[in-house]
Coordinates of C-alpha atoms in Angstrom, one line a residue:
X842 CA 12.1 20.3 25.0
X843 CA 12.3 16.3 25.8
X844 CA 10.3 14.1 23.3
X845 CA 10.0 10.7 24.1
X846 CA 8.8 8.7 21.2
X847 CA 7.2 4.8 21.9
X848 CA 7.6 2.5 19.4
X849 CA 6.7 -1.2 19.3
X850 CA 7.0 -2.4 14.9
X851 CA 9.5 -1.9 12.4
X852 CA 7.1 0.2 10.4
X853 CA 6.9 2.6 13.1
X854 CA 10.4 2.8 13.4
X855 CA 10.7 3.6 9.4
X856 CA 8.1 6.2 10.1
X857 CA 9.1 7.4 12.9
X858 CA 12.8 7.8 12.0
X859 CA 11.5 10.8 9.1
X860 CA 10.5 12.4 12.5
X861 CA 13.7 12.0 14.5
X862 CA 15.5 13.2 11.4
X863 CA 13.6 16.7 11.7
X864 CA 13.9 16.4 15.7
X865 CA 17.8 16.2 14.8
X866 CA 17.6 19.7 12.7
X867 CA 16.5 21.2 16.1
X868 CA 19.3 21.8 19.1
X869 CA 16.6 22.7 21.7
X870 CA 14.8 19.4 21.0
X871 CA 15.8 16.2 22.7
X872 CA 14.0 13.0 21.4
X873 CA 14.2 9.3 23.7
X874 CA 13.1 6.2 21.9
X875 CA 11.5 3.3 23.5
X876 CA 11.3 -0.2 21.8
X877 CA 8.5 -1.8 23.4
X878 CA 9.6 -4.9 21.9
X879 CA 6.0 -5.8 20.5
X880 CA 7.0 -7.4 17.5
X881 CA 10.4 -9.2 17.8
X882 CA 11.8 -9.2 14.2
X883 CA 15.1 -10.3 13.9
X884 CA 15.7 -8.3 10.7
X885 CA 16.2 -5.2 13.4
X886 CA 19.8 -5.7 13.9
X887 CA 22.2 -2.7 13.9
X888 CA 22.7 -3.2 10.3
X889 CA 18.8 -1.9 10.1
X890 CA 19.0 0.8 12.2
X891 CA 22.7 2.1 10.4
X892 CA 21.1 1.3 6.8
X893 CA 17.8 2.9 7.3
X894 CA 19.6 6.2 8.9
X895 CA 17.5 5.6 12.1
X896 CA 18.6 6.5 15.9
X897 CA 19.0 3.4 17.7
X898 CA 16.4 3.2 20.8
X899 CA 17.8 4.2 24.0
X900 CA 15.2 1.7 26.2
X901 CA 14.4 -1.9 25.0
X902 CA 11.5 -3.2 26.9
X903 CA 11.4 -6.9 25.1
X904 CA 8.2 -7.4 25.7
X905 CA 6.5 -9.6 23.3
X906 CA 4.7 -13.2 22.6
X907 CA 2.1 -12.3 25.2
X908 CA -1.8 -12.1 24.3
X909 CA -3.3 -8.2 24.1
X910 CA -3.8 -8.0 27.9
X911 CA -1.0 -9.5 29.1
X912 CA 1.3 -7.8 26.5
X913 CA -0.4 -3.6 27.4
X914 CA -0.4 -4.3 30.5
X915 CA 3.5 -5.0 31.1
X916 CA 4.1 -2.2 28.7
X917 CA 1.6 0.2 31.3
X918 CA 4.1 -0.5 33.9
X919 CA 7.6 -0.5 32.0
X920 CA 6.8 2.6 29.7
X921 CA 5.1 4.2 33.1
X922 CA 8.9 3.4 34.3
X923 CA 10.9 5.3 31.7
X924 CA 8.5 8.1 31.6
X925 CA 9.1 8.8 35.8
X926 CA 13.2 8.6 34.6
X927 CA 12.9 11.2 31.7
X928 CA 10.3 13.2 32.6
X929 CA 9.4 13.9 29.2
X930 CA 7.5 17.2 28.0
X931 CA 6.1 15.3 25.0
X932 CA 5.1 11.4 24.5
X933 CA 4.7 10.6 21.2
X934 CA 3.1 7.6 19.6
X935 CA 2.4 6.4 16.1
X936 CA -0.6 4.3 14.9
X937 CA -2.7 1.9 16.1
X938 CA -0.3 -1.0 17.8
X939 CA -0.6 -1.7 21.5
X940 CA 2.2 0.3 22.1
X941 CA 0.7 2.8 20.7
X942 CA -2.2 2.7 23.1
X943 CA 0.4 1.3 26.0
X944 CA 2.6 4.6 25.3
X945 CA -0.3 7.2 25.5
X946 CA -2.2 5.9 28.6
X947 CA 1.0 5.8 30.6
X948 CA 1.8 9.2 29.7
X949 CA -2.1 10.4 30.4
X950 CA -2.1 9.3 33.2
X951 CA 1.1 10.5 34.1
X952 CA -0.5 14.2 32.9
X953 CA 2.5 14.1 30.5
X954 CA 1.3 15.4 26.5
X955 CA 0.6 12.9 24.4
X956 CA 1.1 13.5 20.5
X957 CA -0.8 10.7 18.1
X958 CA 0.6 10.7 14.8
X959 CA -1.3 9.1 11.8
X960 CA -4.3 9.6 14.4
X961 CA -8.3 10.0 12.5
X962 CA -7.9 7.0 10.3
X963 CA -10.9 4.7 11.2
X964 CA -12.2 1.4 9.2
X965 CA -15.2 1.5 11.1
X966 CA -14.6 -2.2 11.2
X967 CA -14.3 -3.1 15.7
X968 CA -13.0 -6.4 15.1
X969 CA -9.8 -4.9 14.3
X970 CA -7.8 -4.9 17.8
X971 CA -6.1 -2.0 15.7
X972 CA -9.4 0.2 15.4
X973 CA -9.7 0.1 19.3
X974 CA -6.2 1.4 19.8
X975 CA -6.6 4.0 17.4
X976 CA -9.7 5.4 18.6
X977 CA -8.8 5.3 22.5
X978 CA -5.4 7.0 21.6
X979 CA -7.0 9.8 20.3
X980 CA -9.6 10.7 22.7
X981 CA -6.5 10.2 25.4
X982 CA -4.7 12.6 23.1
X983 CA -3.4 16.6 23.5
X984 CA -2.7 16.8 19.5
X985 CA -3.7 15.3 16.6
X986 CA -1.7 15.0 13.7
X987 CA -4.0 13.7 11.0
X988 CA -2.5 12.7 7.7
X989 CA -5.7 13.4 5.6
X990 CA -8.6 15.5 4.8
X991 CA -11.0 12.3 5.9
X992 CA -9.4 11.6 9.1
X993 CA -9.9 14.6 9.7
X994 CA -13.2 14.8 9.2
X995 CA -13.4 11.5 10.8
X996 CA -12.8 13.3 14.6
X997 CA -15.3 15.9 13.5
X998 CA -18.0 13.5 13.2
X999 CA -16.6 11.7 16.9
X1000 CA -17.1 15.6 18.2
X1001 CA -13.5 16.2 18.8
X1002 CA -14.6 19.9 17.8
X1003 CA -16.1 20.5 21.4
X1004 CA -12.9 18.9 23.2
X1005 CA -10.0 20.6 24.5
X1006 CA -7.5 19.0 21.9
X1007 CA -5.6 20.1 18.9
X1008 CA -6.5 18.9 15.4
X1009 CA -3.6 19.1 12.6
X1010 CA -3.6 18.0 9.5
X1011 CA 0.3 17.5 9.0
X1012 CA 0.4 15.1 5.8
X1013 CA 1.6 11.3 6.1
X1014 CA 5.8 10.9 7.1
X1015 CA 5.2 7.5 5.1
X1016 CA 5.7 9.6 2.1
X1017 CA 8.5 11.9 4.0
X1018 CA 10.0 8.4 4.0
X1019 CA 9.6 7.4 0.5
X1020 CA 11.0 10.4 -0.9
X1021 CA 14.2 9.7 1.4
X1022 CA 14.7 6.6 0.5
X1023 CA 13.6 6.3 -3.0
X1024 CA 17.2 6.8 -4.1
X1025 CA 18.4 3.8 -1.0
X1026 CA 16.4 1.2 -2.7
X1027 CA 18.4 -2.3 -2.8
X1028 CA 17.9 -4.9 -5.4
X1029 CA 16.5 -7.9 -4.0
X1030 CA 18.2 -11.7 -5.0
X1031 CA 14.8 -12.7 -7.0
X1032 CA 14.7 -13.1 -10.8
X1033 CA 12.3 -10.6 -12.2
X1034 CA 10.5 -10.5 -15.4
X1035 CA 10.2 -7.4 -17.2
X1036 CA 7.3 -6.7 -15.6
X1037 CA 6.1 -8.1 -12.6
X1038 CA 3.0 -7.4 -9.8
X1039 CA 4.3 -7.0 -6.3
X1040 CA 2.1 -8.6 -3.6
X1041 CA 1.3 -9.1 0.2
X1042 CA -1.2 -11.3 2.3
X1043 CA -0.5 -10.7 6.0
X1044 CA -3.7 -9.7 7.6
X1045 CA -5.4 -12.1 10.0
X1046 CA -8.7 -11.4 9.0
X1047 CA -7.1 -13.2 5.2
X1048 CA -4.3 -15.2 7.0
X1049 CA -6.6 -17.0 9.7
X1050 CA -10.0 -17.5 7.1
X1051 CA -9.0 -20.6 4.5
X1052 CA -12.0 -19.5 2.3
X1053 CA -10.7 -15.8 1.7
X1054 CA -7.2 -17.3 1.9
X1055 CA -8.4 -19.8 -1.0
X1056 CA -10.2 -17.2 -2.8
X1057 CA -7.2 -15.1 -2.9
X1058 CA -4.6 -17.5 -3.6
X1059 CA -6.5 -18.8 -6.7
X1060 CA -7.5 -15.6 -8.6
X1061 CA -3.1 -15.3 -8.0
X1062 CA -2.3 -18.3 -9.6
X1063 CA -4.8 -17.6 -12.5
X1064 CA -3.6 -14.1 -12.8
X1065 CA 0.1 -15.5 -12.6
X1066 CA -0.8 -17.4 -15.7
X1067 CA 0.4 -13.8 -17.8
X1068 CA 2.1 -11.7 -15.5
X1069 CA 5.2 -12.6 -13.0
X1070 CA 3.5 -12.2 -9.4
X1071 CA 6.3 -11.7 -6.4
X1072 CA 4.9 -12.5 -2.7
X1073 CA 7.3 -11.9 0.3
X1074 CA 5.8 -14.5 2.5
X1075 CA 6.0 -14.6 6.7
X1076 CA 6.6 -17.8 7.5
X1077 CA 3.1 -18.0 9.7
X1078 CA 1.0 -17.3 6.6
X1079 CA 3.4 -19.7 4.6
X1080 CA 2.9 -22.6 7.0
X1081 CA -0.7 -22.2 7.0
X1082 CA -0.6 -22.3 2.9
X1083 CA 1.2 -25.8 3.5
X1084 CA -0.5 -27.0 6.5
X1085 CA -3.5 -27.3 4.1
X1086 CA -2.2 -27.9 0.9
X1087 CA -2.8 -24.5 -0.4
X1088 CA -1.0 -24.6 -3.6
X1089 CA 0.2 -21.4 -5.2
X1090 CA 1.8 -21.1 -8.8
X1091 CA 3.6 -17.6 -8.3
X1092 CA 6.5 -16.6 -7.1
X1093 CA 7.1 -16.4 -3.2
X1094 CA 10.3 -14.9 -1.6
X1095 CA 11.5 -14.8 2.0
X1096 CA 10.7 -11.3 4.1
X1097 CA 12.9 -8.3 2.5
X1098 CA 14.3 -5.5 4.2
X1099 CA 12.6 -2.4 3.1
X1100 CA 15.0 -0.7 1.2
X1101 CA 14.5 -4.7 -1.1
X1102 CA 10.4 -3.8 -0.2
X1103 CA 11.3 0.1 -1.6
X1104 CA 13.1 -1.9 -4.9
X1105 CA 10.7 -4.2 -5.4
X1106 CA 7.3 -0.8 -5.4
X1107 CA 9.3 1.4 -7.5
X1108 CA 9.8 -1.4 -10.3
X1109 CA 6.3 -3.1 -9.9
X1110 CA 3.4 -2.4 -12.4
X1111 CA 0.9 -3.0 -10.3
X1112 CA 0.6 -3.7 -6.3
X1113 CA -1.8 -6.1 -4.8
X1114 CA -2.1 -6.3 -0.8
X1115 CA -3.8 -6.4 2.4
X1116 CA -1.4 -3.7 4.2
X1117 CA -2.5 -0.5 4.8
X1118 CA 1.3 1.2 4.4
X1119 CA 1.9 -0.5 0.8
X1120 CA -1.4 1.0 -0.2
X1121 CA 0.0 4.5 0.5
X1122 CA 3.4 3.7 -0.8
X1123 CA 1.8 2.5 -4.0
X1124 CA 0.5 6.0 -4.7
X1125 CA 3.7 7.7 -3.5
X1126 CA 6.1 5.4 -6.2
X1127 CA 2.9 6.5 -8.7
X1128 CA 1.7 2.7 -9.0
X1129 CA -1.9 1.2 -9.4
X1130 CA -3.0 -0.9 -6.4
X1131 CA -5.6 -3.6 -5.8
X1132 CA -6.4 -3.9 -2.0
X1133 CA -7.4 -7.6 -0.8
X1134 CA -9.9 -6.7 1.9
X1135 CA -13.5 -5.3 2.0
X1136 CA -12.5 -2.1 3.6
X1137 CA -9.7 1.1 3.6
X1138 CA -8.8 3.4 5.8
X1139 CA -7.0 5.5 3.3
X1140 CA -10.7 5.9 1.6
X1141 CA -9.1 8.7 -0.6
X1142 CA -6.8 6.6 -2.3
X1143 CA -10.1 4.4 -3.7
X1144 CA -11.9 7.6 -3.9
X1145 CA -10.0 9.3 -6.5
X1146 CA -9.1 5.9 -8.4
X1147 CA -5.8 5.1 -7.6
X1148 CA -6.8 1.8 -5.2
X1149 CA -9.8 -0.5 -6.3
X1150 CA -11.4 -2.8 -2.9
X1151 CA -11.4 -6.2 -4.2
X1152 CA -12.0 -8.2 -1.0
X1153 CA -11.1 -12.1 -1.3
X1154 CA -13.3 -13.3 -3.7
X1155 CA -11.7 -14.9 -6.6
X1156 CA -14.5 -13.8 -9.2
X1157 CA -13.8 -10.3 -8.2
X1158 CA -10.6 -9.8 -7.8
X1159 CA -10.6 -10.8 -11.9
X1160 CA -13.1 -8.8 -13.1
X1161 CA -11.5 -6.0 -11.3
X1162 CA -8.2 -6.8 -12.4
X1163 CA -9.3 -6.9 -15.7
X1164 CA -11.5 -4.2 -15.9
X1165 CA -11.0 -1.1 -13.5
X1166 CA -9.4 1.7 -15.3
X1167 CA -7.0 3.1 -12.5
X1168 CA -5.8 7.0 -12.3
X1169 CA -3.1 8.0 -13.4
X1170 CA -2.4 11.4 -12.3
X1171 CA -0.2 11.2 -9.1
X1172 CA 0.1 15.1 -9.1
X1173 CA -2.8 15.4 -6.8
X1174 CA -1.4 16.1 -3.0
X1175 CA -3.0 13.8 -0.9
X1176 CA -0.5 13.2 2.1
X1177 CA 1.7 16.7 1.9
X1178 CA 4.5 16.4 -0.5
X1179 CA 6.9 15.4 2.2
X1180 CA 6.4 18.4 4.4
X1181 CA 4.5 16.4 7.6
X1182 CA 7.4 15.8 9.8
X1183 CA 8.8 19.5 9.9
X1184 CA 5.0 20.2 10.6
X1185 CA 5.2 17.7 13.5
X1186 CA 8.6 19.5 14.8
X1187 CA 7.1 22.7 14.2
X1188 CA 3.6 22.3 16.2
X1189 CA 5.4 20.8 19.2
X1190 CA 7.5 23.5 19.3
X1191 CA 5.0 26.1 19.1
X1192 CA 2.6 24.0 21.8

């Protein structure tokens, strides 16, 4: 069986290397691996590919810098390429990323399978570029694999139940990941207190509105006031802070490697972002987490306490920081225990 995986973001090339390490256990599987190129990140250098114990990509399509059209379309035609050269029995794409989308409407249309994994996840919210993808790469889709109970139910409610594809829930290979490399994690060159709250801002929907960018940046620096805060910073976010004199009174570090990122979670005692993946790897080190935006789409996480919704507003991302009394019982399985990429392997090779 030929597998070929499209990939277009470093975090789908962490996820998506828990997969090709349970492709590897298998003789009579054969994975390819296509870099779109979406996101040029010059931390992906062979050092992160050898580091993070991830295949190298056999096809880099370097396309990138382009606006949404511009940028799927290209990928259309090169992924539509590589997919007439491997013949593939299997595509399979990750997320919610133009490649994502890119990767499964080449191979649709192609009548080659398409496998979505981390597919169901919806934050209802069609603003996000992201939500599009994710929704048209599962109704394009052959199977399903859904990393929770609510995505899950999510399709239901679409009426996948009267279509002709295959609904799995496999568990999330973020935590397959963070199992693996929990015992990797790298020490960062930042002076840490002895305790310390680990945050991110990247989202343009913060990033790109100077009131919720304000609002957040001040209930930071009057948090900071009695607890350490540590923000890796992209310089695009960063030049906006100084472009209008944003001031911030925490501490703010270049972009880590993940294995620094992995470091930097396990030590934290509390995480406070706009990314969806820190959320989830905030439950899977067993930490607290704040989100910075008005909706999730791991709803289970705020559902059973672990993750509080605290928007941008400066009043209430105090009071909640103050006052919510987060869970602390990280027993309960919520994204399978570090079992969903063997289910992956396991339903492809049964389908």
């Amino acid at each position: 069986m030929k597998v070929v995986t499209i990939l277009g973001a470093r975090p789908q090339f962490i996820k998506a290397g828990t997969v090709s390490r349970a492709f590897a256990k298998h003789d009579e599987i054969e994975e390819i691996i296509v870099h779109t190129g979406q996101h040029y990140d010059a931390n992906m250098s062979d050092i992160f590919f050898d580091e993070m114990q991830i295949p190298k990509p056999h096809y880099n399509l370097d396309i990138n810098g382009l606006g949404h059209g511009a940028m799927t379309g290209q990928m259309l035609e090169k992924i539509e390429e590589v997919l007439l050269t491997e013949k593939p029995d299997w595509v399979m794409v990750y997320g919610d990323t133009n490649s994502t989308i890119a990767g499964a409407l080449s191979a649709s249309k192609l009548h080659i399978k398409v496998a979505h994994v981390e597919a169901g996840l919806r934050s209802f919210n069609m603003q996000m570029p992201e939500e599009i993808n994710r929704i048209l790469t599962d109704r394009i889709s052959n199977i399903l694999f859904c990393p929770t109970q609510s995505a899950i139910e999510n399709l239901q409610n679409e009426g996948y139940d009267n279509l002709n594809i295959k609904i799995v829930k496999n568990g999330d290979v973020m935590q397959d990941g963070a199992i693996f490399y929990k015992d990797l994690a790298t020490k960062p060159k930042v002076a840490l207190e002895n305790e310390y709250i680990l945050s991110t801002i990247h989202r343009a929907e913060n990033t790109d509105d100077l009131e919720r960018l304000k609002g957040i940046v001040s209930a930071l620096n009057e948090i900071a006031k009695e607890i350490q805060i540590v923000l890796p910073l992209h310089p695009r976010t960063k030049a906006i802070l100084e472009k209008n004199s944003i001031e911030t009174d925490f501490t703010i570090i270049e972009p880590i490697g993940y294995l620094e990122m992995v470091y930097l979670i396990k030590n934290a005692k509390l995480i406070m972002t706009d990314s969806g993946g820190l959320q989830k790897e905030a439950f899977f080190f067993e930490k607290p987490c704040m989100t910075l935006r008005d909706e999730t789409e791991w709803v289970e996480l705020v559902a059973n306490r672990f993750n509080v919704l605290v928007g941008a507003n400066r009043k209430k991302i105090l009071e909640e920081y103050k006052n919510f009394k987060f869970s602390t019982d990280f027993s309960l399985d919520l994204y399978g225990r570090g079992k969903a990429s063997e289910k992956i392997v396991q339903e492809l090779l049964n389908g």
